[in-house]
GROMACS .gro file of C-alpha atoms in nm:
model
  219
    1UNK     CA    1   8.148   9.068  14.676
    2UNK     CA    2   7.825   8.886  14.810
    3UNK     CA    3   7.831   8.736  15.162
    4UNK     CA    4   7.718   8.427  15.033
    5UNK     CA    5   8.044   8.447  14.818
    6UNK     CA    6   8.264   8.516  15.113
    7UNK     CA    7   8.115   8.201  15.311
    8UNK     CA    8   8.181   7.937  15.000
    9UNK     CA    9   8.546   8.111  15.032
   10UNK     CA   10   8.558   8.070  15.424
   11UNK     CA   11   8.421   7.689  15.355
   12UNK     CA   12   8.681   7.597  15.073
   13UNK     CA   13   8.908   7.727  15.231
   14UNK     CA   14   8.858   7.578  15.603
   15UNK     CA   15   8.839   7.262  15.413
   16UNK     CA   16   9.204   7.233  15.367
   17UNK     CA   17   9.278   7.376  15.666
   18UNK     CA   18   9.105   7.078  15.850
   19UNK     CA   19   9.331   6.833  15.561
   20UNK     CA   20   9.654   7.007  15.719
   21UNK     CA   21   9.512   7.025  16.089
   22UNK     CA   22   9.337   6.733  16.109
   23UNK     CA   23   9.651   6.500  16.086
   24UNK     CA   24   9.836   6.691  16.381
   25UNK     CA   25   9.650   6.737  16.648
   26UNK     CA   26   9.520   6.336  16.652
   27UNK     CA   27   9.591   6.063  16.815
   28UNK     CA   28   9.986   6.016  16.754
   29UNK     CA   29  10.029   6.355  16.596
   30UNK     CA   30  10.314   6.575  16.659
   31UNK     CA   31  10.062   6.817  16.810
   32UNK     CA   32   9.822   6.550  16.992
   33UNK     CA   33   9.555   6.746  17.112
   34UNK     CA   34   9.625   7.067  17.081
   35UNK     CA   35   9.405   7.299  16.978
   36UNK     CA   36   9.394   7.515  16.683
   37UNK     CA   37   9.177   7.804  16.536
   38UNK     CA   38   9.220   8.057  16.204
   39UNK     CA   39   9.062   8.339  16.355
   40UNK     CA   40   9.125   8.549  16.670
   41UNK     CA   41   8.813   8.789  16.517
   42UNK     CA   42   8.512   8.734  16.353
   43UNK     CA   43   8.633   8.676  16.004
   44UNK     CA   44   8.522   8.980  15.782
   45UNK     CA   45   8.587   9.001  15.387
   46UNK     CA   46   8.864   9.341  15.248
   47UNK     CA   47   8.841   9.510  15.610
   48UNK     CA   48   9.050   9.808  15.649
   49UNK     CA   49   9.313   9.609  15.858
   50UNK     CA   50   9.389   9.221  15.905
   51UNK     CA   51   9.637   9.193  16.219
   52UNK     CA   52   9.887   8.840  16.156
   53UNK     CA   53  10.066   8.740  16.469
   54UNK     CA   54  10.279   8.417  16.452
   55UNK     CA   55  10.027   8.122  16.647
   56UNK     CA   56   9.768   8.161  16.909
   57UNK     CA   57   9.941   8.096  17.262
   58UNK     CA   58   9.839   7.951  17.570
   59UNK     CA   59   9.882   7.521  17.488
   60UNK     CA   60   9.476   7.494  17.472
   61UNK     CA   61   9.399   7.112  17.476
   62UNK     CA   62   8.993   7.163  17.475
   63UNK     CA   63   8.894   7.010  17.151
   64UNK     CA   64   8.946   7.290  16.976
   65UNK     CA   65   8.951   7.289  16.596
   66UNK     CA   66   8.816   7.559  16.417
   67UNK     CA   67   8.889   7.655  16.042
   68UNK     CA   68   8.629   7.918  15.966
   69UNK     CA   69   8.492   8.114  16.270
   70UNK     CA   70   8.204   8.248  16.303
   71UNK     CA   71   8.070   8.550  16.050
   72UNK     CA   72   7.782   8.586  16.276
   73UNK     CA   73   7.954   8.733  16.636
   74UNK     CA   74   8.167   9.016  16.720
   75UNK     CA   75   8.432   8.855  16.890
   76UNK     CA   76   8.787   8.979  16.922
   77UNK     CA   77   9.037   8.780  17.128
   78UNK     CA   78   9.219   9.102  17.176
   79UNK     CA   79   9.026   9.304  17.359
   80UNK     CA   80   8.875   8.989  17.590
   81UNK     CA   81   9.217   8.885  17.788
   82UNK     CA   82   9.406   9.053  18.041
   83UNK     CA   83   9.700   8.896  17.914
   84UNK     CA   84  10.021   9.080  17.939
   85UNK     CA   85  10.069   9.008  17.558
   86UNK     CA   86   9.697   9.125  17.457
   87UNK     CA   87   9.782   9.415  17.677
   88UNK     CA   88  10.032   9.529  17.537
   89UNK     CA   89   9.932   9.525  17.165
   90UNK     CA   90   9.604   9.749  17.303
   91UNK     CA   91   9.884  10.023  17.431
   92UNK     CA   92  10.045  10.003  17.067
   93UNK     CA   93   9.710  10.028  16.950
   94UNK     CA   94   9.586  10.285  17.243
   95UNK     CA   95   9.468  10.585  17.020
   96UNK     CA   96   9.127  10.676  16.939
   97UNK     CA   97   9.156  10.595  16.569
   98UNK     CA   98   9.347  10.288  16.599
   99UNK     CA   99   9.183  10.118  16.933
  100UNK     CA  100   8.886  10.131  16.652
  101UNK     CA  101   9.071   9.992  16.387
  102UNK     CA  102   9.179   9.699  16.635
  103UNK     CA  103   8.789   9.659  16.739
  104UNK     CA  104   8.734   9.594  16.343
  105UNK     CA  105   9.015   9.418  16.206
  106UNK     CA  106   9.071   9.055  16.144
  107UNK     CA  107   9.322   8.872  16.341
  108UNK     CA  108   9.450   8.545  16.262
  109UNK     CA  109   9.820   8.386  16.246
  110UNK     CA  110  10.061   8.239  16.058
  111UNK     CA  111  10.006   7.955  16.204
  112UNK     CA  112   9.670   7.791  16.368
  113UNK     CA  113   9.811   7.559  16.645
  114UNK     CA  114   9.757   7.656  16.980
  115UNK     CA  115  10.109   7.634  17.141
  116UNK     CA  116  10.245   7.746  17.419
  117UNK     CA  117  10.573   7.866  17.213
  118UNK     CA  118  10.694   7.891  16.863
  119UNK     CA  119  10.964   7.617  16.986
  120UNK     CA  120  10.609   7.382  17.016
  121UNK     CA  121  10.513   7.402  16.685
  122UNK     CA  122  10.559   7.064  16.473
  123UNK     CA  123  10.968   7.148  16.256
  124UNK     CA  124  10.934   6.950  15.943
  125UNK     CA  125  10.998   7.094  15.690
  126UNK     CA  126  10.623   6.959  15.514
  127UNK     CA  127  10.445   7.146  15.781
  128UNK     CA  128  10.612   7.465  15.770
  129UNK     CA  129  10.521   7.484  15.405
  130UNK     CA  130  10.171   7.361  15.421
  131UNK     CA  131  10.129   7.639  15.729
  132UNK     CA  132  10.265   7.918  15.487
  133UNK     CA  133  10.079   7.855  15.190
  134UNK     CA  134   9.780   7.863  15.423
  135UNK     CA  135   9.828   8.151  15.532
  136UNK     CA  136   9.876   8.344  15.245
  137UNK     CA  137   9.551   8.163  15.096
  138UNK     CA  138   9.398   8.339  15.356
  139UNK     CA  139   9.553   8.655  15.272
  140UNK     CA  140   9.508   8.658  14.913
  141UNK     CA  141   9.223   8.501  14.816
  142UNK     CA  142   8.947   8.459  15.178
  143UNK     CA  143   9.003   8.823  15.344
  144UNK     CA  144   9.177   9.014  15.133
  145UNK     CA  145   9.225   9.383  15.344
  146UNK     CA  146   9.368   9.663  15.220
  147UNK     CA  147   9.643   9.694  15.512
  148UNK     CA  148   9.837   9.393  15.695
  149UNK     CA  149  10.009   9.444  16.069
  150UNK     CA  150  10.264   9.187  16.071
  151UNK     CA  151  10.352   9.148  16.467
  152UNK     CA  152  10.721   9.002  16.418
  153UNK     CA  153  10.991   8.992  16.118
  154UNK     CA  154  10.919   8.635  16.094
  155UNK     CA  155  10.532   8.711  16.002
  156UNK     CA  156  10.644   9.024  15.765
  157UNK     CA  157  10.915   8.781  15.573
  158UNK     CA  158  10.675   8.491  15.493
  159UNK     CA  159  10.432   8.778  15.405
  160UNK     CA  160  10.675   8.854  15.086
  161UNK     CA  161  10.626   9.199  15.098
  162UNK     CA  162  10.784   9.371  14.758
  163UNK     CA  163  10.945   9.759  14.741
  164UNK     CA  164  10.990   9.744  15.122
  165UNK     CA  165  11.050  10.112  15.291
  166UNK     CA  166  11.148  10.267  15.602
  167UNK     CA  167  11.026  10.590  15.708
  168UNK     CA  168  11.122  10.739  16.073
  169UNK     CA  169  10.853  10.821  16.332
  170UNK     CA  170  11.074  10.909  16.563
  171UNK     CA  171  11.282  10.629  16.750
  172UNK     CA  172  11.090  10.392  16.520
  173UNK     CA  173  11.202  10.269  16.216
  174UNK     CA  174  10.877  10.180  16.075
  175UNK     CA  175  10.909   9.901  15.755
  176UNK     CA  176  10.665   9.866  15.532
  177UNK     CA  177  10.617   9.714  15.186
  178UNK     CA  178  10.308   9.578  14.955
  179UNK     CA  179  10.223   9.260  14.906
  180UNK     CA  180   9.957   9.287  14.558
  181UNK     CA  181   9.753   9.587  14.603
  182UNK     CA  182   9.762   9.526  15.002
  183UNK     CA  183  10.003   9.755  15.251
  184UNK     CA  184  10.208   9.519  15.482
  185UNK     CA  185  10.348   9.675  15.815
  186UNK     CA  186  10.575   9.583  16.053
  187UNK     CA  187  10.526   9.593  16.428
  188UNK     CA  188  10.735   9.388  16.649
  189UNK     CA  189  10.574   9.101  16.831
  190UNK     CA  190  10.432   9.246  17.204
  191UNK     CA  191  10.601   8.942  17.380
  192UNK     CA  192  10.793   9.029  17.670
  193UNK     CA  193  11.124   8.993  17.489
  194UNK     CA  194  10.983   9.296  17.275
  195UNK     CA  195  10.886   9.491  17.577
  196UNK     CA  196  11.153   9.740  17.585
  197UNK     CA  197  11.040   9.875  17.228
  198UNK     CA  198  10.753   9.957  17.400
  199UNK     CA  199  10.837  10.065  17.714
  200UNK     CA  200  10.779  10.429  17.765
  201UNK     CA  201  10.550  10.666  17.637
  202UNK     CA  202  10.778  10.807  17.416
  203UNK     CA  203  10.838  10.459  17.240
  204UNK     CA  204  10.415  10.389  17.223
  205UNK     CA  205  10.369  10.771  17.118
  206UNK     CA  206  10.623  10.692  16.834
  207UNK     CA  207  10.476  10.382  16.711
  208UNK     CA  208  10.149  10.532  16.694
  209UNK     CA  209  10.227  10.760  16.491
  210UNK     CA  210  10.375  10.508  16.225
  211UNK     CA  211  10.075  10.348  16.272
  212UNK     CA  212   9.856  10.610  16.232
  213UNK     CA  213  10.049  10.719  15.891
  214UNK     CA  214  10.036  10.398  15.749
  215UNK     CA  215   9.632  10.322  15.817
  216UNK     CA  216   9.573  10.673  15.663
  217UNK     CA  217   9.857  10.814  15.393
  218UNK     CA  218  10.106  10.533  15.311
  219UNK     CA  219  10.092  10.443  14.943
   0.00000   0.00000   0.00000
């Protein structure tokens, strides 16, 4: 696939982002001001691993709307905040093999609105659909990667992941499934509600593993 290819995609597609955005974050919205962005990465076309969380956090109100990134940094919002949250998904991600996988993947969310909360986000009904087809847009037919980190159940579910498995890594009942030719894992969101799958060693060690096996042999 040509870059120039994977721009016209980025483009299209940020298009109707900015059609779904727009409306919500303007004057009288029911997300005046907030901001929202696609990407916590520099978007990439079929990497090796696109991470999905559920919305960027933190309530940003800085004029903030961005649909398409930029394809000409290397930024990665995960590896630039001392966040507890961002911290935490480095320690899940804190082996050799997959701290580099996290330094080359493509992070975006389910949803683009900068909220402090998922109880934030806009609830009608119109919304939630227009945020899901988005996102699987994005999925499908912009990045395409050959594996998918869902970070929550909610993220893996709207995902639609078919002949979903469970193989043991220990403590960790690791679910995975395929959505088209792409492997979709599970790994709980790294919010503090989360943190006592990840407390000790023995928890991280496990869910590297699973990790580890699914970037490398799962089928």
């Amino acid at each position: 696939m040509k870059t120039t290819d994977f721009k016209l995609k980025l483009e299209t597609f940020g298009a109707k982002v900015h059609e779904v955005y727009d409306p919500l974050v303007g004057q009288g919205g029911a997300a005046e001001n907030v901001d929202y962005y696609v990407f916590q990465t520099t978007p990439r076309e079929e990497p090796e691993l696109l991470v999905m969380g559920i919305n960027p956090g933190g309530d940003g109100k800085n004029g903030v709307q961005s649909a398409t990134g930029s394809a000409d940094t290397d930024y990665n919002a995960y590896f630039d905040s001392d966040h507890q949250w961002f911290k935490t998904l480095r320690r899940i991600f804190g082996t050799p093999m997959l701290t580099q996988q996290l330094r080359n993947c493509v992070g975006t969310n389910s949803c683009f609105l900068n909220t402090g909360n998922v109880q934030k986000l806009p609830q009608s009904k119109e919304f939630r659909r227009n945020a899901v087809q988005l996102a699987r847009k994005l999925v499908d037919n912009v990045i395409h990667p050959k594996h998918i980190v869902a970070l929550g159940v909610d993220v893996f579910n709207m995902l639609q992941p078919k002949d979903v498995q469970i193989r043991a890594f220990g403590n960790v009942q690791f679910r995975y499934g395929h959505r088209n030719d792409m492997l979709v894992g599970l790994v709980y969101n790294p919010s503090r509600r989360n943190a006592n799958r990840f407390f000790t060693e023995k928890q991280l060690g496990d869910w590297q593993k699973a990790l580890e096996w699914f970037m490398t042999e799962a089928k």
